[in-house]
Amino acid sequence: MYDADPLDADRLRELVVGEGLWRQVDVVAETGSTNADLAARAAVGDAGHGSVLLTSYQSSGRGRLDRTWSAPPGSSLAMSMLVVPGDLQDGPGWQRWTWLPLICGMAVSEAIRRATGVPTVLKWPNDVMVGDRKLCGILAEQVSTPQGLGCVIGVGINTDLTEDQLPVPWATSLLLCGASTRNKTSIAATVLRAFALLYANWHDDFDADALGRAYVERCATIGREVRVVLSERESVTGQATALDADGRLVVRTADGTQVFGAGDITHLR
């Protein structure tokens, strides 16, 4: 396996590990799924709050609706982050957990803009897009740890995919976007810093209205006609009009207004 731009674990630790959120950063040459690996380690206490696992080759990545995907070695950046907010395990604090995937999308979108100059936008809930083409997918999964419930959030960024390597025609990569840099270590560090800042805001000074406004500023879904795919046999079509206080998508349909906490979104022209 050859990677023209390998991740530098030591440099990453220098850049992000310290007094903030990130406490453990590990890089592997390849794996099946960083989310599955980090979740398994978290469940037995081998990874704790603030742990990150990264690779540039993931052979069995997972997405929404149990989709699996892979990319050629060295053509993407896969990273999973573990947070265990022990003081927000129940009561009103638990309700804000629905925002975690959305703030990750905001962090990745902002980080890619800063690190590469590529003008990203968000498709609800957390796909990072360039125009109508998908650059990055994000998957958040709940995990039980010895310290309490946690969340593993996986990020998959297409870095060096060529046109003929794209998994679907509506995907793209930083290479195809003419990125000013394709340094995966720098991109990963910028994502981790951006997420840490938003996580601190989410944890210490939660304001659903402010988060919603910040999200909508980057979201290409609000105001669009959309199809919400709930399963292989069920979907709903309407106009996306807003986010509610829990970060759920409000859609005006022919049968009235509906609110969705999850689903695969298609922007309709």
PDB file of C-alpha atoms in Angstrom:
ATOM      1  CA  MET A   1       0.000   0.000   0.000  1.00  0.00           C
ATOM      2  CA  TYR A   2       1.449   3.369  -1.037  1.00  0.00           C
ATOM      3  CA  ASP A   3       0.349   6.684   0.413  1.00  0.00           C
ATOM      4  CA  ALA A   4       1.900   9.799  -1.103  1.00  0.00           C
ATOM      5  CA  ASP A   5       0.668  11.902   1.837  1.00  0.00           C
ATOM      6  CA  PRO A   6       0.835   9.752   5.006  1.00  0.00           C
ATOM      7  CA  LEU A   7      -0.561  10.972   8.290  1.00  0.00           C
ATOM      8  CA  ASP A   8       2.104  12.100  10.757  1.00  0.00           C
ATOM      9  CA  ALA A   9       0.978  10.888  14.180  1.00  0.00           C
ATOM     10  CA  ASP A  10       3.690  12.706  16.128  1.00  0.00           C
ATOM     11  CA  ARG A  11       2.961  16.004  14.401  1.00  0.00           C
ATOM     12  CA  LEU A  12      -0.769  15.592  15.020  1.00  0.00           C
ATOM     13  CA  ARG A  13      -0.176  15.043  18.716  1.00  0.00           C
ATOM     14  CA  GLU A  14       2.026  18.130  18.859  1.00  0.00           C
ATOM     15  CA  LEU A  15      -0.709  20.195  17.239  1.00  0.00           C
ATOM     16  CA  VAL A  16      -3.808  19.081  19.151  1.00  0.00           C
ATOM     17  CA  VAL A  17      -3.023  17.152  22.352  1.00  0.00           C
ATOM     18  CA  GLY A  18      -2.770  19.300  25.433  1.00  0.00           C
ATOM     19  CA  GLU A  19      -5.052  20.992  27.916  1.00  0.00           C
ATOM     20  CA  GLY A  20      -8.086  20.966  25.605  1.00  0.00           C
ATOM     21  CA  LEU A  21     -10.408  18.190  24.467  1.00  0.00           C
ATOM     22  CA  TRP A  22      -7.948  15.810  22.804  1.00  0.00           C
ATOM     23  CA  ARG A  23      -6.003  13.443  25.034  1.00  0.00           C
ATOM     24  CA  GLN A  24      -5.110  10.452  22.859  1.00  0.00           C
ATOM     25  CA  VAL A  25      -4.449  10.471  19.087  1.00  0.00           C
ATOM     26  CA  ASP A  26      -3.625   7.216  17.286  1.00  0.00           C
ATOM     27  CA  VAL A  27      -2.895   6.643  13.592  1.00  0.00           C
ATOM     28  CA  VAL A  28      -3.037   3.252  11.862  1.00  0.00           C
ATOM     29  CA  ALA A  29      -1.922   2.428   8.334  1.00  0.00           C
ATOM     30  CA  GLU A  30      -5.231   0.747   7.526  1.00  0.00           C
ATOM     31  CA  THR A  31      -8.338  -0.685   9.155  1.00  0.00           C
ATOM     32  CA  GLY A  32     -11.828  -1.845   8.361  1.00  0.00           C
ATOM     33  CA  SER A  33     -13.655   0.947  10.185  1.00  0.00           C
ATOM     34  CA  THR A  34     -12.258   3.592  12.521  1.00  0.00           C
ATOM     35  CA  ASN A  35     -15.708   3.966  14.107  1.00  0.00           C
ATOM     36  CA  ALA A  36     -15.994   0.234  14.828  1.00  0.00           C
ATOM     37  CA  ASP A  37     -12.442   0.068  16.186  1.00  0.00           C
ATOM     38  CA  LEU A  38     -12.791   3.104  18.448  1.00  0.00           C
ATOM     39  CA  ALA A  39     -16.213   1.985  19.701  1.00  0.00           C
ATOM     40  CA  ALA A  40     -14.818  -1.442  20.576  1.00  0.00           C
ATOM     41  CA  ARG A  41     -11.887   0.102  22.429  1.00  0.00           C
ATOM     42  CA  ALA A  42     -14.194   2.521  24.254  1.00  0.00           C
ATOM     43  CA  ALA A  43     -16.504  -0.285  25.391  1.00  0.00           C
ATOM     44  CA  VAL A  44     -13.695  -2.031  27.301  1.00  0.00           C
ATOM     45  CA  GLY A  45     -12.046   1.137  28.587  1.00  0.00           C
ATOM     46  CA  ASP A  46      -9.060   1.129  26.225  1.00  0.00           C
ATOM     47  CA  ALA A  47     -10.120   4.523  24.836  1.00  0.00           C
ATOM     48  CA  GLY A  48     -11.622   7.367  26.818  1.00  0.00           C
ATOM     49  CA  HIS A  49     -13.041  10.834  26.401  1.00  0.00           C
ATOM     50  CA  GLY A  50     -10.994  12.832  23.906  1.00  0.00           C
ATOM     51  CA  SER A  51      -9.621   9.865  21.963  1.00  0.00           C
ATOM     52  CA  VAL A  52      -9.104   9.971  18.185  1.00  0.00           C
ATOM     53  CA  LEU A  53      -8.315   7.214  15.677  1.00  0.00           C
ATOM     54  CA  LEU A  54      -7.223   8.085  12.139  1.00  0.00           C
ATOM     55  CA  THR A  55      -6.223   6.296   8.940  1.00  0.00           C
ATOM     56  CA  SER A  56      -5.802   7.023   5.249  1.00  0.00           C
ATOM     57  CA  TYR A  57      -7.142   3.604   4.232  1.00  0.00           C
ATOM     58  CA  GLN A  58     -10.461   2.292   5.510  1.00  0.00           C
ATOM     59  CA  SER A  59     -11.663  -0.854   3.750  1.00  0.00           C
ATOM     60  CA  SER A  60     -15.141  -1.193   5.302  1.00  0.00           C
ATOM     61  CA  GLY A  61     -16.342   2.285   6.157  1.00  0.00           C
ATOM     62  CA  ARG A  62     -19.934   2.661   7.274  1.00  0.00           C
ATOM     63  CA  GLY A  63     -22.546   5.325   6.605  1.00  0.00           C
ATOM     64  CA  ARG A  64     -26.219   5.981   7.209  1.00  0.00           C
ATOM     65  CA  LEU A  65     -28.773   3.262   6.394  1.00  0.00           C
ATOM     66  CA  ASP A  66     -26.004   0.669   7.001  1.00  0.00           C
ATOM     67  CA  ARG A  67     -24.244   1.511   3.750  1.00  0.00           C
ATOM     68  CA  THR A  68     -20.630   0.387   3.415  1.00  0.00           C
ATOM     69  CA  TRP A  69     -17.927   1.950   1.286  1.00  0.00           C
ATOM     70  CA  SER A  70     -14.205   1.892   0.643  1.00  0.00           C
ATOM     71  CA  ALA A  71     -11.664   3.971  -1.271  1.00  0.00           C
ATOM     72  CA  PRO A  72      -8.229   3.226  -2.737  1.00  0.00           C
ATOM     73  CA  PRO A  73      -5.339   3.409  -0.235  1.00  0.00           C
ATOM     74  CA  GLY A  74      -4.173   6.951   0.442  1.00  0.00           C
ATOM     75  CA  SER A  75      -7.109   8.624  -1.308  1.00  0.00           C
ATOM     76  CA  SER A  76      -9.103   9.638   1.768  1.00  0.00           C
ATOM     77  CA  LEU A  77      -8.883  10.660   5.393  1.00  0.00           C
ATOM     78  CA  ALA A  78     -10.924   8.689   7.931  1.00  0.00           C
ATOM     79  CA  MET A  79     -11.035   9.789  11.537  1.00  0.00           C
ATOM     80  CA  SER A  80     -13.206   8.880  14.503  1.00  0.00           C
ATOM     81  CA  MET A  81     -13.542  10.918  17.686  1.00  0.00           C
ATOM     82  CA  LEU A  82     -14.819   9.779  21.077  1.00  0.00           C
ATOM     83  CA  VAL A  83     -16.526  12.092  23.550  1.00  0.00           C
ATOM     84  CA  VAL A  84     -17.986  10.997  26.885  1.00  0.00           C
ATOM     85  CA  PRO A  85     -19.749  13.996  28.460  1.00  0.00           C
ATOM     86  CA  GLY A  86     -20.205  12.388  31.853  1.00  0.00           C
ATOM     87  CA  ASP A  87     -22.142  15.295  33.338  1.00  0.00           C
ATOM     88  CA  LEU A  88     -24.768  15.213  30.556  1.00  0.00           C
ATOM     89  CA  GLN A  89     -25.982  11.634  30.869  1.00  0.00           C
ATOM     90  CA  ASP A  90     -29.640  12.345  31.665  1.00  0.00           C
ATOM     91  CA  GLY A  91     -32.192  15.091  32.258  1.00  0.00           C
ATOM     92  CA  PRO A  92     -32.172  18.258  30.136  1.00  0.00           C
ATOM     93  CA  GLY A  93     -28.490  17.793  29.273  1.00  0.00           C
ATOM     94  CA  TRP A  94     -29.243  14.564  27.418  1.00  0.00           C
ATOM     95  CA  GLN A  95     -31.497  16.398  24.965  1.00  0.00           C
ATOM     96  CA  ARG A  96     -28.617  18.393  23.499  1.00  0.00           C
ATOM     97  CA  TRP A  97     -26.829  15.216  22.290  1.00  0.00           C
ATOM     98  CA  THR A  98     -28.804  15.410  19.032  1.00  0.00           C
ATOM     99  CA  TRP A  99     -26.628  18.406  18.123  1.00  0.00           C
ATOM    100  CA  LEU A 100     -23.324  16.489  18.225  1.00  0.00           C
ATOM    101  CA  PRO A 101     -23.445  15.230  14.599  1.00  0.00           C
ATOM    102  CA  LEU A 102     -24.436  18.700  13.404  1.00  0.00           C
ATOM    103  CA  ILE A 103     -21.635  20.533  15.200  1.00  0.00           C
ATOM    104  CA  CYS A 104     -19.209  17.994  13.752  1.00  0.00           C
ATOM    105  CA  GLY A 105     -20.482  18.857  10.270  1.00  0.00           C
ATOM    106  CA  MET A 106     -19.994  22.541  11.040  1.00  0.00           C
ATOM    107  CA  ALA A 107     -16.466  21.873  12.295  1.00  0.00           C
ATOM    108  CA  VAL A 108     -15.457  19.836   9.246  1.00  0.00           C
ATOM    109  CA  SER A 109     -16.936  22.350   6.815  1.00  0.00           C
ATOM    110  CA  GLU A 110     -15.117  25.242   8.484  1.00  0.00           C
ATOM    111  CA  ALA A 111     -11.872  23.285   8.795  1.00  0.00           C
ATOM    112  CA  ILE A 112     -11.805  22.329   5.124  1.00  0.00           C
ATOM    113  CA  ARG A 113     -12.443  25.940   4.152  1.00  0.00           C
ATOM    114  CA  ARG A 114      -9.580  27.099   6.350  1.00  0.00           C
ATOM    115  CA  ALA A 115      -7.107  24.342   5.450  1.00  0.00           C
ATOM    116  CA  THR A 116      -7.758  24.126   1.702  1.00  0.00           C
ATOM    117  CA  GLY A 117      -9.813  27.113   0.544  1.00  0.00           C
ATOM    118  CA  VAL A 118     -12.529  24.830  -0.851  1.00  0.00           C
ATOM    119  CA  PRO A 119     -15.985  26.512  -0.419  1.00  0.00           C
ATOM    120  CA  THR A 120     -17.913  23.828   1.428  1.00  0.00           C
ATOM    121  CA  VAL A 121     -21.578  23.848   2.496  1.00  0.00           C
ATOM    122  CA  LEU A 122     -23.678  21.453   4.572  1.00  0.00           C
ATOM    123  CA  LYS A 123     -26.498  19.168   3.568  1.00  0.00           C
ATOM    124  CA  TRP A 124     -28.581  18.265   6.611  1.00  0.00           C
ATOM    125  CA  PRO A 125     -27.726  16.655   8.892  1.00  0.00           C
ATOM    126  CA  ASN A 126     -23.960  16.585   8.328  1.00  0.00           C
ATOM    127  CA  ASP A 127     -22.849  15.840   4.767  1.00  0.00           C
ATOM    128  CA  VAL A 128     -20.131  18.266   3.713  1.00  0.00           C
ATOM    129  CA  MET A 129     -20.720  19.327   0.113  1.00  0.00           C
ATOM    130  CA  VAL A 130     -19.090  21.353  -2.614  1.00  0.00           C
ATOM    131  CA  GLY A 131     -22.053  22.562  -4.638  1.00  0.00           C
ATOM    132  CA  ASP A 132     -24.226  19.472  -5.071  1.00  0.00           C
ATOM    133  CA  ARG A 133     -21.337  17.005  -4.780  1.00  0.00           C
ATOM    134  CA  LYS A 134     -20.451  15.201  -1.554  1.00  0.00           C
ATOM    135  CA  LEU A 135     -16.950  15.682  -0.190  1.00  0.00           C
ATOM    136  CA  CYS A 136     -17.318  14.221   3.290  1.00  0.00           C
ATOM    137  CA  GLY A 137     -19.713  12.014   5.233  1.00  0.00           C
ATOM    138  CA  ILE A 138     -20.146  11.875   9.009  1.00  0.00           C
ATOM    139  CA  LEU A 139     -21.621   9.120  11.170  1.00  0.00           C
ATOM    140  CA  ALA A 140     -22.297   9.423  14.914  1.00  0.00           C
ATOM    141  CA  GLU A 141     -22.930   6.339  17.035  1.00  0.00           C
ATOM    142  CA  GLN A 142     -23.741   5.961  20.723  1.00  0.00           C
ATOM    143  CA  VAL A 143     -21.401   3.728  22.731  1.00  0.00           C
ATOM    144  CA  SER A 144     -21.410   2.482  26.320  1.00  0.00           C
ATOM    145  CA  THR A 145     -18.126   2.961  28.166  1.00  0.00           C
ATOM    146  CA  PRO A 146     -16.981   2.346  31.747  1.00  0.00           C
ATOM    147  CA  GLN A 147     -17.272   6.143  32.248  1.00  0.00           C
ATOM    148  CA  GLY A 148     -20.855   6.277  30.929  1.00  0.00           C
ATOM    149  CA  LEU A 149     -22.532   6.795  27.586  1.00  0.00           C
ATOM    150  CA  GLY A 150     -20.390   8.294  24.883  1.00  0.00           C
ATOM    151  CA  CYS A 151     -20.546   9.171  21.217  1.00  0.00           C
ATOM    152  CA  VAL A 152     -18.163   8.022  18.499  1.00  0.00           C
ATOM    153  CA  ILE A 153     -18.247  10.413  15.540  1.00  0.00           C
ATOM    154  CA  GLY A 154     -16.671   9.249  12.303  1.00  0.00           C
ATOM    155  CA  VAL A 155     -15.542  11.586   9.527  1.00  0.00           C
ATOM    156  CA  GLY A 156     -14.616  10.432   6.027  1.00  0.00           C
ATOM    157  CA  ILE A 157     -13.082  13.062   3.724  1.00  0.00           C
ATOM    158  CA  ASN A 158     -12.345  12.345   0.059  1.00  0.00           C
ATOM    159  CA  THR A 159      -8.875  13.811  -0.379  1.00  0.00           C
ATOM    160  CA  ASP A 160      -7.192  12.379  -3.489  1.00  0.00           C
ATOM    161  CA  LEU A 161      -9.894  10.477  -5.371  1.00  0.00           C
ATOM    162  CA  THR A 162      -9.776  10.912  -9.136  1.00  0.00           C
ATOM    163  CA  GLU A 163     -12.938  11.164 -11.221  1.00  0.00           C
ATOM    164  CA  ASP A 164     -12.869   7.482 -12.168  1.00  0.00           C
ATOM    165  CA  GLN A 165     -12.382   6.460  -8.510  1.00  0.00           C
ATOM    166  CA  LEU A 166     -15.465   8.241  -7.178  1.00  0.00           C
ATOM    167  CA  PRO A 167     -17.939   5.840  -5.523  1.00  0.00           C
ATOM    168  CA  VAL A 168     -20.908   7.702  -7.039  1.00  0.00           C
ATOM    169  CA  PRO A 169     -21.159  10.422  -9.715  1.00  0.00           C
ATOM    170  CA  TRP A 170     -22.325  13.019  -7.181  1.00  0.00           C
ATOM    171  CA  ALA A 171     -19.215  12.668  -5.017  1.00  0.00           C
ATOM    172  CA  THR A 172     -16.078  14.797  -5.264  1.00  0.00           C
ATOM    173  CA  SER A 173     -12.646  15.115  -3.651  1.00  0.00           C
ATOM    174  CA  LEU A 174     -10.265  17.845  -2.586  1.00  0.00           C
ATOM    175  CA  LEU A 175      -8.077  16.914  -5.547  1.00  0.00           C
ATOM    176  CA  LEU A 176     -10.947  17.426  -7.986  1.00  0.00           C
ATOM    177  CA  CYS A 177     -11.812  20.728  -6.292  1.00  0.00           C
ATOM    178  CA  GLY A 178      -8.309  22.054  -6.930  1.00  0.00           C
ATOM    179  CA  ALA A 179      -7.505  22.317  -3.241  1.00  0.00           C
ATOM    180  CA  SER A 180      -4.649  24.628  -2.337  1.00  0.00           C
ATOM    181  CA  THR A 181      -3.225  21.876  -0.103  1.00  0.00           C
ATOM    182  CA  ARG A 182      -3.825  18.164   0.260  1.00  0.00           C
ATOM    183  CA  ASN A 183      -1.834  17.708   3.457  1.00  0.00           C
ATOM    184  CA  LYS A 184      -3.923  15.206   5.422  1.00  0.00           C
ATOM    185  CA  THR A 185      -2.093  15.877   8.695  1.00  0.00           C
ATOM    186  CA  SER A 186      -2.867  19.596   8.494  1.00  0.00           C
ATOM    187  CA  ILE A 187      -6.484  18.943   7.507  1.00  0.00           C
ATOM    188  CA  ALA A 188      -6.954  16.480  10.372  1.00  0.00           C
ATOM    189  CA  ALA A 189      -5.470  18.910  12.902  1.00  0.00           C
ATOM    190  CA  THR A 190      -7.709  21.731  11.670  1.00  0.00           C
ATOM    191  CA  VAL A 191     -10.799  19.513  11.940  1.00  0.00           C
ATOM    192  CA  LEU A 192      -9.894  18.469  15.483  1.00  0.00           C
ATOM    193  CA  ARG A 193      -9.276  22.063  16.579  1.00  0.00           C
ATOM    194  CA  ALA A 194     -12.548  23.269  15.054  1.00  0.00           C
ATOM    195  CA  PHE A 195     -14.541  20.457  16.635  1.00  0.00           C
ATOM    196  CA  ALA A 196     -12.929  21.059  20.029  1.00  0.00           C
ATOM    197  CA  LEU A 197     -14.022  24.696  19.961  1.00  0.00           C
ATOM    198  CA  LEU A 198     -17.605  23.853  18.997  1.00  0.00           C
ATOM    199  CA  TYR A 199     -17.734  20.998  21.496  1.00  0.00           C
ATOM    200  CA  ALA A 200     -16.679  23.345  24.307  1.00  0.00           C
ATOM    201  CA  ASN A 201     -19.447  25.734  23.302  1.00  0.00           C
ATOM    202  CA  TRP A 202     -21.954  22.843  23.138  1.00  0.00           C
ATOM    203  CA  HIS A 203     -20.904  21.503  26.523  1.00  0.00           C
ATOM    204  CA  ASP A 204     -20.244  24.659  28.535  1.00  0.00           C
ATOM    205  CA  ASP A 205     -22.501  27.330  27.040  1.00  0.00           C
ATOM    206  CA  PHE A 206     -25.247  25.551  25.125  1.00  0.00           C
ATOM    207  CA  ASP A 207     -27.573  27.819  23.160  1.00  0.00           C
ATOM    208  CA  ALA A 208     -29.789  26.000  20.659  1.00  0.00           C
ATOM    209  CA  ASP A 209     -30.891  29.203  18.936  1.00  0.00           C
ATOM    210  CA  ALA A 210     -27.327  30.390  18.392  1.00  0.00           C
ATOM    211  CA  LEU A 211     -26.226  26.957  17.182  1.00  0.00           C
ATOM    212  CA  GLY A 212     -29.182  26.815  14.828  1.00  0.00           C
ATOM    213  CA  ARG A 213     -28.375  30.200  13.315  1.00  0.00           C
ATOM    214  CA  ALA A 214     -24.721  29.283  12.851  1.00  0.00           C
ATOM    215  CA  TYR A 215     -25.672  25.976  11.243  1.00  0.00           C
ATOM    216  CA  VAL A 216     -28.246  27.456   8.877  1.00  0.00           C
ATOM    217  CA  GLU A 217     -25.676  29.986   7.613  1.00  0.00           C
ATOM    218  CA  ARG A 218     -23.715  27.050   6.156  1.00  0.00           C
ATOM    219  CA  CYS A 219     -26.647  24.794   5.280  1.00  0.00           C
ATOM    220  CA  ALA A 220     -27.737  24.398   1.647  1.00  0.00           C
ATOM    221  CA  THR A 221     -30.804  22.353   2.631  1.00  0.00           C
ATOM    222  CA  ILE A 222     -32.986  25.012   4.248  1.00  0.00           C
ATOM    223  CA  GLY A 223     -35.349  26.512   1.677  1.00  0.00           C
ATOM    224  CA  ARG A 224     -34.863  23.629  -0.785  1.00  0.00           C
ATOM    225  CA  GLU A 225     -37.315  21.048  -2.039  1.00  0.00           C
ATOM    226  CA  VAL A 226     -36.043  17.775  -0.576  1.00  0.00           C
ATOM    227  CA  ARG A 227     -36.711  14.072  -0.379  1.00  0.00           C
ATOM    228  CA  VAL A 228     -36.146  12.546   3.062  1.00  0.00           C
ATOM    229  CA  VAL A 229     -35.268   8.872   2.645  1.00  0.00           C
ATOM    230  CA  LEU A 230     -36.166   7.011   5.833  1.00  0.00           C
ATOM    231  CA  SER A 231     -35.639   3.456   4.552  1.00  0.00           C
ATOM    232  CA  GLU A 232     -35.408   1.579   1.274  1.00  0.00           C
ATOM    233  CA  ARG A 233     -39.203   1.701   0.991  1.00  0.00           C
ATOM    234  CA  GLU A 234     -40.159   4.926   2.768  1.00  0.00           C
ATOM    235  CA  SER A 235     -39.482   8.546   1.851  1.00  0.00           C
ATOM    236  CA  VAL A 236     -41.133  11.951   2.252  1.00  0.00           C
ATOM    237  CA  THR A 237     -40.994  14.925  -0.132  1.00  0.00           C
ATOM    238  CA  GLY A 238     -41.471  18.583   0.756  1.00  0.00           C
ATOM    239  CA  GLN A 239     -39.737  21.892   1.415  1.00  0.00           C
ATOM    240  CA  ALA A 240     -37.126  22.098   4.177  1.00  0.00           C
ATOM    241  CA  THR A 241     -38.052  25.224   6.114  1.00  0.00           C
ATOM    242  CA  ALA A 242     -36.081  25.282   9.385  1.00  0.00           C
ATOM    243  CA  LEU A 243     -34.305  23.456  12.198  1.00  0.00           C
ATOM    244  CA  ASP A 244     -36.044  22.947  15.518  1.00  0.00           C
ATOM    245  CA  ALA A 245     -34.430  23.360  18.959  1.00  0.00           C
ATOM    246  CA  ASP A 246     -33.032  19.816  18.798  1.00  0.00           C
ATOM    247  CA  GLY A 247     -31.416  20.274  15.381  1.00  0.00           C
ATOM    248  CA  ARG A 248     -34.132  18.274  13.627  1.00  0.00           C
ATOM    249  CA  LEU A 249     -35.215  19.178  10.104  1.00  0.00           C
ATOM    250  CA  VAL A 250     -38.630  20.787   9.673  1.00  0.00           C
ATOM    251  CA  VAL A 251     -40.228  19.912   6.320  1.00  0.00           C
ATOM    252  CA  ARG A 252     -43.470  21.298   4.890  1.00  0.00           C
ATOM    253  CA  THR A 253     -45.182  18.493   2.970  1.00  0.00           C
ATOM    254  CA  ALA A 254     -48.517  18.089   1.188  1.00  0.00           C
ATOM    255  CA  ASP A 255     -49.802  16.409   4.358  1.00  0.00           C
ATOM    256  CA  GLY A 256     -48.604  19.137   6.715  1.00  0.00           C
ATOM    257  CA  THR A 257     -45.394  19.947   8.567  1.00  0.00           C
ATOM    258  CA  GLN A 258     -43.208  17.030   9.639  1.00  0.00           C
ATOM    259  CA  VAL A 259     -40.045  16.956  11.733  1.00  0.00           C
ATOM    260  CA  PHE A 260     -37.182  14.519  11.108  1.00  0.00           C
ATOM    261  CA  GLY A 261     -34.370  13.617  13.486  1.00  0.00           C
ATOM    262  CA  ALA A 262     -32.641  11.355  10.968  1.00  0.00           C
ATOM    263  CA  GLY A 263     -32.799  10.481   7.307  1.00  0.00           C
ATOM    264  CA  ASP A 264     -30.898  10.605   4.050  1.00  0.00           C
ATOM    265  CA  ILE A 265     -31.585  13.875   2.240  1.00  0.00           C
ATOM    266  CA  THR A 266     -31.775  14.413  -1.509  1.00  0.00           C
ATOM    267  CA  HIS A 267     -31.876  18.002  -2.767  1.00  0.00           C
ATOM    268  CA  LEU A 268     -34.467  18.227  -5.547  1.00  0.00           C
ATOM    269  CA  ARG A 269     -34.091  20.686  -8.390  1.00  0.00           C
TER     270      ARG A 269
END
